[in-house]
PDB file of C-alpha atoms in Angstrom:
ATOM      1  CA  UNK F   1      -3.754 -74.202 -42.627  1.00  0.00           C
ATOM      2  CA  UNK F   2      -3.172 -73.831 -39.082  1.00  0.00           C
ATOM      3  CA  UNK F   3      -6.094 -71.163 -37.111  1.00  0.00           C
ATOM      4  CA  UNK F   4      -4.704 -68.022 -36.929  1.00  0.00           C
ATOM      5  CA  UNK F   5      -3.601 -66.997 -33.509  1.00  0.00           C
ATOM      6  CA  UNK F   6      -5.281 -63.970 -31.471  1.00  0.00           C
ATOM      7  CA  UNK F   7      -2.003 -62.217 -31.728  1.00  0.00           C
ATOM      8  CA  UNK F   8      -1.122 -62.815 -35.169  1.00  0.00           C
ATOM      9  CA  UNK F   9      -5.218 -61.301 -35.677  1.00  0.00           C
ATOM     10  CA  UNK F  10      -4.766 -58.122 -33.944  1.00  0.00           C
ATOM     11  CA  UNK F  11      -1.416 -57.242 -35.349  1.00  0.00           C
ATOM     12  CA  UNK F  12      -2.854 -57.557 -38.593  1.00  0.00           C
ATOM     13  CA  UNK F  13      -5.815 -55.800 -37.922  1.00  0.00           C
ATOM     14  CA  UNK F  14      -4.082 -52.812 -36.288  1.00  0.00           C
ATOM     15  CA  UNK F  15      -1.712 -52.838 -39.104  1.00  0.00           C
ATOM     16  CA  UNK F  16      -4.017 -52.280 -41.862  1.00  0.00           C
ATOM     17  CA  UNK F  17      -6.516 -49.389 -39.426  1.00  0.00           C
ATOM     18  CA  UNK F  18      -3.837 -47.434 -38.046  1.00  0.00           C
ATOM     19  CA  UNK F  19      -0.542 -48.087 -40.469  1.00  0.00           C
ATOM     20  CA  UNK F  20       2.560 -47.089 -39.154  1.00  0.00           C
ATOM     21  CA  UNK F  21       3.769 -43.475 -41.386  1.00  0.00           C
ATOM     22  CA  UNK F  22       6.158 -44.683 -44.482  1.00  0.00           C
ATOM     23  CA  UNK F  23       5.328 -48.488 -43.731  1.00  0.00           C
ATOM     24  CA  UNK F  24       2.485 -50.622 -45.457  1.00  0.00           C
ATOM     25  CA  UNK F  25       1.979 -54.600 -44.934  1.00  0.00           C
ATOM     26  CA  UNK F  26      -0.739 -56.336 -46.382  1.00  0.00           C
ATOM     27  CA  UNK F  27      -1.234 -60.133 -45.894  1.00  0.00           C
ATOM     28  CA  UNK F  28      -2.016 -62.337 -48.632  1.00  0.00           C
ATOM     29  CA  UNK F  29      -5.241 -63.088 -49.470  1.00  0.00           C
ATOM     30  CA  UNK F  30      -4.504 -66.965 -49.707  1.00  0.00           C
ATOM     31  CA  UNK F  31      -2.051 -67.359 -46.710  1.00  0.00           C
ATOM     32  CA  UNK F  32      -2.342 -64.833 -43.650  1.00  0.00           C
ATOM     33  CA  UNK F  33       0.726 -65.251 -42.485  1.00  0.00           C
ATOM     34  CA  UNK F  34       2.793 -63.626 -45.680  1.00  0.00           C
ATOM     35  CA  UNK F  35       2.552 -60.010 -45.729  1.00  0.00           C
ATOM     36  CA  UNK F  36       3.472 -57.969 -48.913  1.00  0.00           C
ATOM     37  CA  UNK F  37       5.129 -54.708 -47.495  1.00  0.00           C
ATOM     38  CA  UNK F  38       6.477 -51.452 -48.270  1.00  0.00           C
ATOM     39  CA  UNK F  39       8.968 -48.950 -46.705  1.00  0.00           C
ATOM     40  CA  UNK F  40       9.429 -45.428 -48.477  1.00  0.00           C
ATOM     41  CA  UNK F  41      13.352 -44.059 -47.680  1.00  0.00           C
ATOM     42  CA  UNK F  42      13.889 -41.676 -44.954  1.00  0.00           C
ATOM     43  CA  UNK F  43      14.456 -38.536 -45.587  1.00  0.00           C
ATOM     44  CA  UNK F  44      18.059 -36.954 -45.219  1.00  0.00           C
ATOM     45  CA  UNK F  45      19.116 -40.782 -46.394  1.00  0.00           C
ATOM     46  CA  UNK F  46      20.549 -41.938 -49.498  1.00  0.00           C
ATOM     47  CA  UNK F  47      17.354 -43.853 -50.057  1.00  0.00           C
ATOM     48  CA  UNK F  48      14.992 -40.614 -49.540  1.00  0.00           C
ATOM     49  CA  UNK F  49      12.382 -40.862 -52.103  1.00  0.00           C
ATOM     50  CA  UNK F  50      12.355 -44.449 -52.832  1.00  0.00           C
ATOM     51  CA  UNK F  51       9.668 -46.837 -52.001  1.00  0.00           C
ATOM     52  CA  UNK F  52      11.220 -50.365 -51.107  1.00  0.00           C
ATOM     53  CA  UNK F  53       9.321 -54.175 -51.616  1.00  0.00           C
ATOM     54  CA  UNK F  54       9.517 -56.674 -49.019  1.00  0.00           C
ATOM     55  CA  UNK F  55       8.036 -60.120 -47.877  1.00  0.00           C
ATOM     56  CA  UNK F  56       7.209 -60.919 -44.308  1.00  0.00           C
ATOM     57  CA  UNK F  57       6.542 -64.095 -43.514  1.00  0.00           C
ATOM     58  CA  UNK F  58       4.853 -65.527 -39.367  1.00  0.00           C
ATOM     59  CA  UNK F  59       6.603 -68.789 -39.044  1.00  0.00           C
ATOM     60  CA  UNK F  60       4.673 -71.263 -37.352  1.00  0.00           C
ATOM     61  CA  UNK F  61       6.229 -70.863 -34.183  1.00  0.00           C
ATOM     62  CA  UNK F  62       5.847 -67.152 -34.392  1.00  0.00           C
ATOM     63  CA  UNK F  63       5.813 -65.095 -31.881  1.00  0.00           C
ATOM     64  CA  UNK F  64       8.495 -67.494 -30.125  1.00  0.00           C
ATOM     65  CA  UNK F  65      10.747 -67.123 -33.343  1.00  0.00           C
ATOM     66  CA  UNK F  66      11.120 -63.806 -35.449  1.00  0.00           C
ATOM     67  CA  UNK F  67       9.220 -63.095 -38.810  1.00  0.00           C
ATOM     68  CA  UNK F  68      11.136 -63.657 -41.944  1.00  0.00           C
ATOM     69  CA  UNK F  69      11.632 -60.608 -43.840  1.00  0.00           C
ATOM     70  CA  UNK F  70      13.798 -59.831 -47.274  1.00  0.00           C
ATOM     71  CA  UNK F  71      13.275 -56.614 -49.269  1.00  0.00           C
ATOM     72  CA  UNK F  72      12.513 -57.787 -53.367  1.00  0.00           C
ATOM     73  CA  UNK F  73      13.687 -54.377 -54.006  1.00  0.00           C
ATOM     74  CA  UNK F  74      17.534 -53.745 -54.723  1.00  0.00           C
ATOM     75  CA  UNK F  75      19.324 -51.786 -52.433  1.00  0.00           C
ATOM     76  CA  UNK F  76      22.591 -50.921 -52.053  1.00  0.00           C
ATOM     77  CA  UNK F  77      23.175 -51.112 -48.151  1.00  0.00           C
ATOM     78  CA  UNK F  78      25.779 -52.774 -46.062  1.00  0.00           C
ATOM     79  CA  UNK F  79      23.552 -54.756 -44.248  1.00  0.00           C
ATOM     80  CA  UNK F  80      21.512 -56.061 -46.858  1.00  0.00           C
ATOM     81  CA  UNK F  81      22.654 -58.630 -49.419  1.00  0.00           C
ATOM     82  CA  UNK F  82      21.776 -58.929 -53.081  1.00  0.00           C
ATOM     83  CA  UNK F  83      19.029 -61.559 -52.424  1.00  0.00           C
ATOM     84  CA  UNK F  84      17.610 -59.254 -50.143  1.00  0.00           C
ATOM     85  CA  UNK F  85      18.441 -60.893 -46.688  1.00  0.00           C
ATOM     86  CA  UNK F  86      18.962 -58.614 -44.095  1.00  0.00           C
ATOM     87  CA  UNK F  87      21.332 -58.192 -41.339  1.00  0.00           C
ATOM     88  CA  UNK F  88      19.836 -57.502 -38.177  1.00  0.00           C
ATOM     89  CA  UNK F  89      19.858 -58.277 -34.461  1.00  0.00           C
ATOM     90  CA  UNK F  90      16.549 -58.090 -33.778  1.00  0.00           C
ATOM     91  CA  UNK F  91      15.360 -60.524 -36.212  1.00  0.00           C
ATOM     92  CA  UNK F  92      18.655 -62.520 -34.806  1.00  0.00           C
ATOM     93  CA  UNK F  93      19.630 -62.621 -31.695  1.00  0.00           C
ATOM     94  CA  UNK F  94      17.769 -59.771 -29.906  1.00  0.00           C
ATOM     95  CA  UNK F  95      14.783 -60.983 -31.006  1.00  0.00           C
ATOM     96  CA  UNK F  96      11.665 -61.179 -27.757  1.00  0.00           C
ATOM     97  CA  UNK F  97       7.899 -62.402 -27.994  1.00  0.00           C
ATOM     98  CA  UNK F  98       7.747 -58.832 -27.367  1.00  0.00           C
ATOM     99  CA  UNK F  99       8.785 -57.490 -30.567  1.00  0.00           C
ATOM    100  CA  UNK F 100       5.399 -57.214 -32.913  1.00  0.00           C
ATOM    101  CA  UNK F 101       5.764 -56.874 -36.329  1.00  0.00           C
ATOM    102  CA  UNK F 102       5.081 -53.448 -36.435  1.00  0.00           C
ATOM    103  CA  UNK F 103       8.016 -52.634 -34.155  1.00  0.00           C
ATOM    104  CA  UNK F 104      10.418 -54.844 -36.296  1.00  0.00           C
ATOM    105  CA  UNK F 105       9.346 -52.920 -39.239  1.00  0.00           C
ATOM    106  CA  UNK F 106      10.682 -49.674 -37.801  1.00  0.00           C
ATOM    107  CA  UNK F 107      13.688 -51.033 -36.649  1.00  0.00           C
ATOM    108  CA  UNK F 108      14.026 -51.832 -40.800  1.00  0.00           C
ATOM    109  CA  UNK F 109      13.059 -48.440 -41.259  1.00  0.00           C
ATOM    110  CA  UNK F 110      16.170 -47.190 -39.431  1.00  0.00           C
ATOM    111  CA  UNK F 111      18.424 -49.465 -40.361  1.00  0.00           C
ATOM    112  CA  UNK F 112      17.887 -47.811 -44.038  1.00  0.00           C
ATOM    113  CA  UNK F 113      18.920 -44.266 -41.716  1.00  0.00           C
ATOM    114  CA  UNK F 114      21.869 -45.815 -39.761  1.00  0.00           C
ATOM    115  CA  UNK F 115      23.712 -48.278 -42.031  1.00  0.00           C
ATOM    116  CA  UNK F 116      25.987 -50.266 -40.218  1.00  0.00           C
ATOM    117  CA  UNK F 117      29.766 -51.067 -42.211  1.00  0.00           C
ATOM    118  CA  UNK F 118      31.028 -53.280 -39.250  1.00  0.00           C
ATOM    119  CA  UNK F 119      28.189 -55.751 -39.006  1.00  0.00           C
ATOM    120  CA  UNK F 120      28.204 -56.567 -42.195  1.00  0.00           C
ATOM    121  CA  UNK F 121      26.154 -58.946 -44.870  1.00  0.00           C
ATOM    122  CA  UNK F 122      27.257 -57.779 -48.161  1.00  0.00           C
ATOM    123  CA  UNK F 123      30.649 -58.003 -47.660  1.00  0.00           C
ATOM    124  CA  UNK F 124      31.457 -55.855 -50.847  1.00  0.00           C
ATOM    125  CA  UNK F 125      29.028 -53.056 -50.377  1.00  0.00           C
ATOM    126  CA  UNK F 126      30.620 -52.385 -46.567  1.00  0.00           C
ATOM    127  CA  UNK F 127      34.067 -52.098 -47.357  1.00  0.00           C
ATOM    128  CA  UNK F 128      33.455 -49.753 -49.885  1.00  0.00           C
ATOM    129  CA  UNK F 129      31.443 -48.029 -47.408  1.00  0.00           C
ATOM    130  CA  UNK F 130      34.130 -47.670 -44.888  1.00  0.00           C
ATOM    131  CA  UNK F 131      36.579 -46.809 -47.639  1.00  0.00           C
ATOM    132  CA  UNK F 132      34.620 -44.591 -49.930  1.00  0.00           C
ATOM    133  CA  UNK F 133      31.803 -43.754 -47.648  1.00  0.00           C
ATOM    134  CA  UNK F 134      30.672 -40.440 -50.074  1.00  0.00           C
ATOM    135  CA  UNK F 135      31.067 -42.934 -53.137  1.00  0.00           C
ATOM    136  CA  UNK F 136      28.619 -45.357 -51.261  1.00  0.00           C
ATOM    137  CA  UNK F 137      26.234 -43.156 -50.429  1.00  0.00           C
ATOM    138  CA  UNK F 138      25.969 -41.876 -54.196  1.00  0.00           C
ATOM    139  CA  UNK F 139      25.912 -45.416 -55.639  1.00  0.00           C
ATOM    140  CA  UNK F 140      23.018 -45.794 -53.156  1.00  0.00           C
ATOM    141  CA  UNK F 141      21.347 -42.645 -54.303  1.00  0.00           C
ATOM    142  CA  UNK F 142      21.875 -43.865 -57.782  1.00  0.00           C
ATOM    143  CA  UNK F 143      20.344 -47.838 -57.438  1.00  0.00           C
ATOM    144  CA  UNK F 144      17.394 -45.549 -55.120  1.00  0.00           C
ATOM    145  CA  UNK F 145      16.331 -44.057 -57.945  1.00  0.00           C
ATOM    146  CA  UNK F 146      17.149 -46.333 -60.958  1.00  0.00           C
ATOM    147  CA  UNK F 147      14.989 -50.019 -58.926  1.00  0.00           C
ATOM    148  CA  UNK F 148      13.408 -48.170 -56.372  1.00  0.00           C
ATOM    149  CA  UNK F 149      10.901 -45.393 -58.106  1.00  0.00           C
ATOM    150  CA  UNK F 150       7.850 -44.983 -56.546  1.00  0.00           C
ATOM    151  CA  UNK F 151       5.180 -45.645 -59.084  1.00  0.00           C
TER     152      UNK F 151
ATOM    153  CA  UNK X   1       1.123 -76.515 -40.597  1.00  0.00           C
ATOM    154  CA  UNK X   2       1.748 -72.230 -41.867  1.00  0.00           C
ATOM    155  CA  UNK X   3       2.802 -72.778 -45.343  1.00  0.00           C
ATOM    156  CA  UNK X   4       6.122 -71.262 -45.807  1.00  0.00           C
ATOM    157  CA  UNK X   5       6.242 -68.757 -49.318  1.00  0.00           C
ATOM    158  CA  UNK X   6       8.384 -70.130 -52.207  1.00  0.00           C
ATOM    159  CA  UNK X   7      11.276 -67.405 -51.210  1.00  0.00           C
ATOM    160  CA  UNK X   8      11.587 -68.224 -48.026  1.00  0.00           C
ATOM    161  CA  UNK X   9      11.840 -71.911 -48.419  1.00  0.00           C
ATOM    162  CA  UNK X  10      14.111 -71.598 -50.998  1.00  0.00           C
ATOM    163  CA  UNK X  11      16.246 -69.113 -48.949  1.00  0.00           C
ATOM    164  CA  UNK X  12      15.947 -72.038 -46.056  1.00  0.00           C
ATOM    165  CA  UNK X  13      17.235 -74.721 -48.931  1.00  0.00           C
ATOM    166  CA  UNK X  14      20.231 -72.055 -50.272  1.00  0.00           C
ATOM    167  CA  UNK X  15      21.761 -71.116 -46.496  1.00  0.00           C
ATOM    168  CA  UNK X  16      21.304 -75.151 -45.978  1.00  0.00           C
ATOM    169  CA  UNK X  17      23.309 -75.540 -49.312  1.00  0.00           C
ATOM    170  CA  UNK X  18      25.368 -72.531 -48.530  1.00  0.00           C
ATOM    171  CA  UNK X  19      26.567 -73.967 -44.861  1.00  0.00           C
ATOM    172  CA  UNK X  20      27.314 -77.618 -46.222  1.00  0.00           C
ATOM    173  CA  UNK X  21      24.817 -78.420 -43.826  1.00  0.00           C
ATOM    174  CA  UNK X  22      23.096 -81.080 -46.084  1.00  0.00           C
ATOM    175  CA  UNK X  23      24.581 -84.376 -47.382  1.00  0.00           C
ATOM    176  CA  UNK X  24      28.058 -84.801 -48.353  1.00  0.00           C
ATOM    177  CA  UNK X  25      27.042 -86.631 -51.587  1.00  0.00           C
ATOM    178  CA  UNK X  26      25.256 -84.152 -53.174  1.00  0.00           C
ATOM    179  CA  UNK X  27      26.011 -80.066 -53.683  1.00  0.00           C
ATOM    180  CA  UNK X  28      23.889 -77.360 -54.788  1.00  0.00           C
ATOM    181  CA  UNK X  29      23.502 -73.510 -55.012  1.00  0.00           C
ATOM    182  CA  UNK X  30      22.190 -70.819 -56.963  1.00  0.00           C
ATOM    183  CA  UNK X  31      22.962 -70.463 -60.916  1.00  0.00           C
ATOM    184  CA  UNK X  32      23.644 -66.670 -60.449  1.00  0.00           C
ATOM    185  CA  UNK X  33      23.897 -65.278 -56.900  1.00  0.00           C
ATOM    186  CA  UNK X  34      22.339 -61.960 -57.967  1.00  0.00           C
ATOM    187  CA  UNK X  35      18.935 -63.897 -59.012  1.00  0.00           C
ATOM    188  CA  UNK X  36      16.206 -62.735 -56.658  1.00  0.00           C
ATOM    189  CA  UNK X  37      13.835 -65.099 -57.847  1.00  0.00           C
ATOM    190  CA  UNK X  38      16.000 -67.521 -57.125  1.00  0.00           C
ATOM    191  CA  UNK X  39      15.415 -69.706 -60.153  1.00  0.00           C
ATOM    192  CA  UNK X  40      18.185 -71.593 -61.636  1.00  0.00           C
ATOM    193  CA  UNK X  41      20.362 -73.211 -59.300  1.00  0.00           C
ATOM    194  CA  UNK X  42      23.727 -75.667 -60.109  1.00  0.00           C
ATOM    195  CA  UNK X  43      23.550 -78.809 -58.584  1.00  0.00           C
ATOM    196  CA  UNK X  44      26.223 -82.047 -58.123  1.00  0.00           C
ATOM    197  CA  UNK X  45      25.742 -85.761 -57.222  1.00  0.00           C
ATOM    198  CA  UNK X  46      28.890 -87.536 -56.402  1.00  0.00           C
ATOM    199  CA  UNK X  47      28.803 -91.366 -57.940  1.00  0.00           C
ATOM    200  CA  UNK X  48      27.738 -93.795 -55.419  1.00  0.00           C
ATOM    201  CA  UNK X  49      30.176 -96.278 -55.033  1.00  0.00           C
ATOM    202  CA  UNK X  50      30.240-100.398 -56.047  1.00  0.00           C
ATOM    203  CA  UNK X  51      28.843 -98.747 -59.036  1.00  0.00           C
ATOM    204  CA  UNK X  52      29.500 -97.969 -62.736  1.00  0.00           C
ATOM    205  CA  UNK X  53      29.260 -94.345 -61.609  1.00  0.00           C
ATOM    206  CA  UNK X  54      31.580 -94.388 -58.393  1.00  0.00           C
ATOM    207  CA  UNK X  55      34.598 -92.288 -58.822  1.00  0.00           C
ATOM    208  CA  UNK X  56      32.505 -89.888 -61.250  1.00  0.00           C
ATOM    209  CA  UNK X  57      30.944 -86.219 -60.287  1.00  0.00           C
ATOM    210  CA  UNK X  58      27.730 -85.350 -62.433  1.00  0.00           C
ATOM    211  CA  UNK X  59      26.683 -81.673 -62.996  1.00  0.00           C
ATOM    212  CA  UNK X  60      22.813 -81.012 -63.234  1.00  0.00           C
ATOM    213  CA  UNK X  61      20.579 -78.275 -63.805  1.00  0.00           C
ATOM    214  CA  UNK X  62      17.551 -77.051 -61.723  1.00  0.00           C
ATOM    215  CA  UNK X  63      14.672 -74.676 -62.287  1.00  0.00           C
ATOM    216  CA  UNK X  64      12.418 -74.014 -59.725  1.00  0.00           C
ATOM    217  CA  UNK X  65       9.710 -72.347 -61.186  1.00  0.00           C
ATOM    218  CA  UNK X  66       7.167 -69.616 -59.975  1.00  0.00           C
ATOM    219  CA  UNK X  67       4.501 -72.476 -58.233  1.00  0.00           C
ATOM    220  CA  UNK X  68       7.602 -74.524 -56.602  1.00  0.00           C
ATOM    221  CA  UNK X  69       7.781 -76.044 -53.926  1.00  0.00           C
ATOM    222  CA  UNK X  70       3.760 -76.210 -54.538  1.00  0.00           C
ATOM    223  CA  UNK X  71       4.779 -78.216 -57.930  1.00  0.00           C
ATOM    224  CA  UNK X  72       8.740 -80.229 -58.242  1.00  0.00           C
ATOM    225  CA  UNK X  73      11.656 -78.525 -59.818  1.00  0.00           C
ATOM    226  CA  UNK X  74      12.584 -79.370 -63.289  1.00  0.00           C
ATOM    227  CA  UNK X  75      15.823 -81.212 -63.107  1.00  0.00           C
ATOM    228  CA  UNK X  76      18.269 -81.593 -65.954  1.00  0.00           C
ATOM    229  CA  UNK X  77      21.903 -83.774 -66.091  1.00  0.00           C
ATOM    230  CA  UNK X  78      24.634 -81.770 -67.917  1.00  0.00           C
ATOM    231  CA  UNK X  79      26.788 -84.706 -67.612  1.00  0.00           C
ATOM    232  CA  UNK X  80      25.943 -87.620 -70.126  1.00  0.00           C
ATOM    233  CA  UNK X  81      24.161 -90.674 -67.462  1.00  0.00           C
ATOM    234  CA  UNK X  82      22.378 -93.444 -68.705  1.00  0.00           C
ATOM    235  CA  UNK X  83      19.534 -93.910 -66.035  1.00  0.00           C
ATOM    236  CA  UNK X  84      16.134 -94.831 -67.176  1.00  0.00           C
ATOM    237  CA  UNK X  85      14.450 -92.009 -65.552  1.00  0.00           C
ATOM    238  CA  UNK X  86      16.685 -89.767 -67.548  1.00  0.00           C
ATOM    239  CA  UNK X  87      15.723 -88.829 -71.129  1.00  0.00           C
ATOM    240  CA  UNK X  88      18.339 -88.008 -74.488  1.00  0.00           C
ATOM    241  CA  UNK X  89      18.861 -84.410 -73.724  1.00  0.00           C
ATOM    242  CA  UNK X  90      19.536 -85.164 -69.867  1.00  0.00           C
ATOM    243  CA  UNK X  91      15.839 -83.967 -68.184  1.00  0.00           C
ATOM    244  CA  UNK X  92      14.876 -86.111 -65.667  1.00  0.00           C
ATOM    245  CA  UNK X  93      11.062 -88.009 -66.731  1.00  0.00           C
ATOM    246  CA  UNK X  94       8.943 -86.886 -63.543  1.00  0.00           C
ATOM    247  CA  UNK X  95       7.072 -89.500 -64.081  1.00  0.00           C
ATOM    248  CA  UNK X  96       9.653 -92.096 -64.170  1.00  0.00           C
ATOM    249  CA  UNK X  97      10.345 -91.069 -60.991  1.00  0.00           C
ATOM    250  CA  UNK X  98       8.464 -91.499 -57.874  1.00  0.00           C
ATOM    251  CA  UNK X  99       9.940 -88.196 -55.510  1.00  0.00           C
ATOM    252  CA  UNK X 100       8.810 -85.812 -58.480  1.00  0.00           C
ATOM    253  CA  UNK X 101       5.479 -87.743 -59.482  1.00  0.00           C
ATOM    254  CA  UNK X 102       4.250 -87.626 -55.991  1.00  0.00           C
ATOM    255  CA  UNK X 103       5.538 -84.685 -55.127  1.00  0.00           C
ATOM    256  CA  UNK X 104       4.922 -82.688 -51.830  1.00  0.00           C
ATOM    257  CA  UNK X 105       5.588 -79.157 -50.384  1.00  0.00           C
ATOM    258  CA  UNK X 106       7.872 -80.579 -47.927  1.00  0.00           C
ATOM    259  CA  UNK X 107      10.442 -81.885 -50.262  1.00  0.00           C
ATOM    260  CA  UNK X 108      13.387 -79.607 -51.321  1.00  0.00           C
ATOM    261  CA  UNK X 109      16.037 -79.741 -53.714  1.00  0.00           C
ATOM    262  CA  UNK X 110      18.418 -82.376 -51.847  1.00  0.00           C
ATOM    263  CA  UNK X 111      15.569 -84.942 -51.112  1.00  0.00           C
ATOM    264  CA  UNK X 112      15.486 -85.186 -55.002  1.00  0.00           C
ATOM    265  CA  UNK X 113      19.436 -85.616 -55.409  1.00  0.00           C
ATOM    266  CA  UNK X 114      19.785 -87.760 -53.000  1.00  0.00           C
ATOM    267  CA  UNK X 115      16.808 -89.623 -54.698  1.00  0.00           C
ATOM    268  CA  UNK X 116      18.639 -89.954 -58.052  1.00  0.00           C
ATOM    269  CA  UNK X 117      21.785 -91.163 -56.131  1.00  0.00           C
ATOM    270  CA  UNK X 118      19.760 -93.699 -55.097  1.00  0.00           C
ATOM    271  CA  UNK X 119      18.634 -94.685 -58.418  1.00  0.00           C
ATOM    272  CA  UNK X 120      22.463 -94.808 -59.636  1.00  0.00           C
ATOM    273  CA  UNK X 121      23.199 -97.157 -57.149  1.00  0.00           C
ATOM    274  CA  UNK X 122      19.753 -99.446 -57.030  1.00  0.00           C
ATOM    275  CA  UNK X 123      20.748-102.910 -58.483  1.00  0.00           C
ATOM    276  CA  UNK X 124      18.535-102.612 -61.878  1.00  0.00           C
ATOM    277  CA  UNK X 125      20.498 -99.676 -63.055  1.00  0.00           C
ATOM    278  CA  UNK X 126      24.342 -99.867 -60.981  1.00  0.00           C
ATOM    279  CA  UNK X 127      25.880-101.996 -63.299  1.00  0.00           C
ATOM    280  CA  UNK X 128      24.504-100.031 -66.545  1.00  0.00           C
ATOM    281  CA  UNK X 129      26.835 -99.208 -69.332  1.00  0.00           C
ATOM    282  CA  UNK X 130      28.017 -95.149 -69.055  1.00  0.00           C
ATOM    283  CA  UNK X 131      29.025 -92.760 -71.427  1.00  0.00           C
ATOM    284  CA  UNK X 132      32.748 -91.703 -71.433  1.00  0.00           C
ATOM    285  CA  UNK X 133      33.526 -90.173 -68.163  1.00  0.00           C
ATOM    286  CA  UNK X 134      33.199 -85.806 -68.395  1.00  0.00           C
ATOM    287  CA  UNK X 135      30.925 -85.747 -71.520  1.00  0.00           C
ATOM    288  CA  UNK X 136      28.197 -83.333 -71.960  1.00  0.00           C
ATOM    289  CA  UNK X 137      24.890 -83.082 -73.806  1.00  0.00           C
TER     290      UNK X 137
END
């Protein structure tokens, strides 16, 4: 496997000392560059008291190209499609060298807060957002705590 | 090289799929799109054609198990073929041939398609018999 870079090093090493609050990522044991992560809900959102799975994973052209990232948790979220593949500029096209992963975590964080019907990835989940928005938040409540218990 | 996780690479191979980005002579995509493990996927080879199979669309199976892409997919025809590489309930004999025997990371889901297109149409096996057009095993 390609050496590690400094950068790819430090993030890791900061991530692990001095976690970011409601956000763990752990990188495998047999390939550093796939992290095994966890965001807990925010509070006041549909998804408060659920803990969510995802994969990270450093490309190697990383920090030139953005992480990959998919949540193995189900979710019921306009921006987030039943695979798991999320919908988001900054892993798109507002994505900088400047961005670490730590920083695109949090911007997952609140995209869980600020759901986003008009930009959307599963197709089905946003319109009944915009038409239904109550209903949508409730079915989201309901998949939070039926696949998302924290154990 | 950073070795790319079994998700990711297969989410690389289903947006590929997805887009039509690949090969016109071959199609493939997931089983059931709510699979996160992404598992079981649907696959077709259109005949090749100065063949016995030109004109003819063949359905397959394919399971890519929890160590793919470290280890090949197992591949399966739903359509009747008669290909020596294929055995009587349609599974394709890794060792018969070469793409899944020496298999490597790199590889994907199309590579081995377009491989078995190739065996349809290489001149040992073109001008083989074939079952009745549409039947199954």
């Amino acid at each position: 496997m390609a050496a590690l870079s400094k950068r790819i090093i430090r993030e890791t090493e900061r991530l692990v000392s001095d976690p970011v609050p409601g956000i763990t990522a752990m990188p495998h044991e047999d390939n550093l560059r796939y992290f095994d992560v966890t965001i807990e809900g925010a509070d006041q959102s549909p998804y408060e008291g659920g803990l969510f799975k995802l994969e990270l994973f450093l490309p190697e052209d990383y920090p030139m190209v953005a992480p990959k990232v998919r949540f193995l948790t189900k979710i019921y979220h306009p921006n987030i499609d039943r695979l798991g593949r999320i919908c988001l500029d900054t892993l798109k096209k507002n994505w900088t060298p400047a961005i670490q992963i730590r920083t695109l975590l949090l911007s997952i964080q609140s995209l869980l807060t600020s759901p986003n019907p008009d930009d959307p990835l599963a197709n089905d989940v946003a319109e009944c957002w915009k038409k239904d928005e109550a209903g949508a938040i409730q079915t989201a409540k309901e998949w939070t705590a039926k696949y998302a218990k924290k154990e | 090289m950073a070795a790319i996780p079994r998700s990711f690479k297969l989410l690389e191979e289903l947006e590929k799929g997805e887009k039509g980005l690949g090969s016109e002579s071959c199609s493939y995509g997931l089983a059931d799109s709510d699979d996160i493990t992404m598992t079981n996927w649907n696959a077709t080879i259109i005949g090749p054609p100065h063949s016995a199979h030109e004109n003819r669309i063949y359905s397959l199976s394919i399971e890519c198990g929890e160590s793919y892409p470290d280890k090949p997919p197992t591949v399966r025809f739903l359509s009747k073929i008669n290909l020596p590489c294929v055995g009587t309930t349609g599974v394709v004999d890794p060792k018969k041939l070469k793409i899944l025997n020496l298999w490597k990371r790199s590889y994907s889901m199309e590579v081995v398609l377009l491989e078995l297109r190739k065996e349809m149409s290489a001149p040992a096996n073109r001008k083989l018999s074939q079952p009745p057009e549409g039947s199954v095993y």
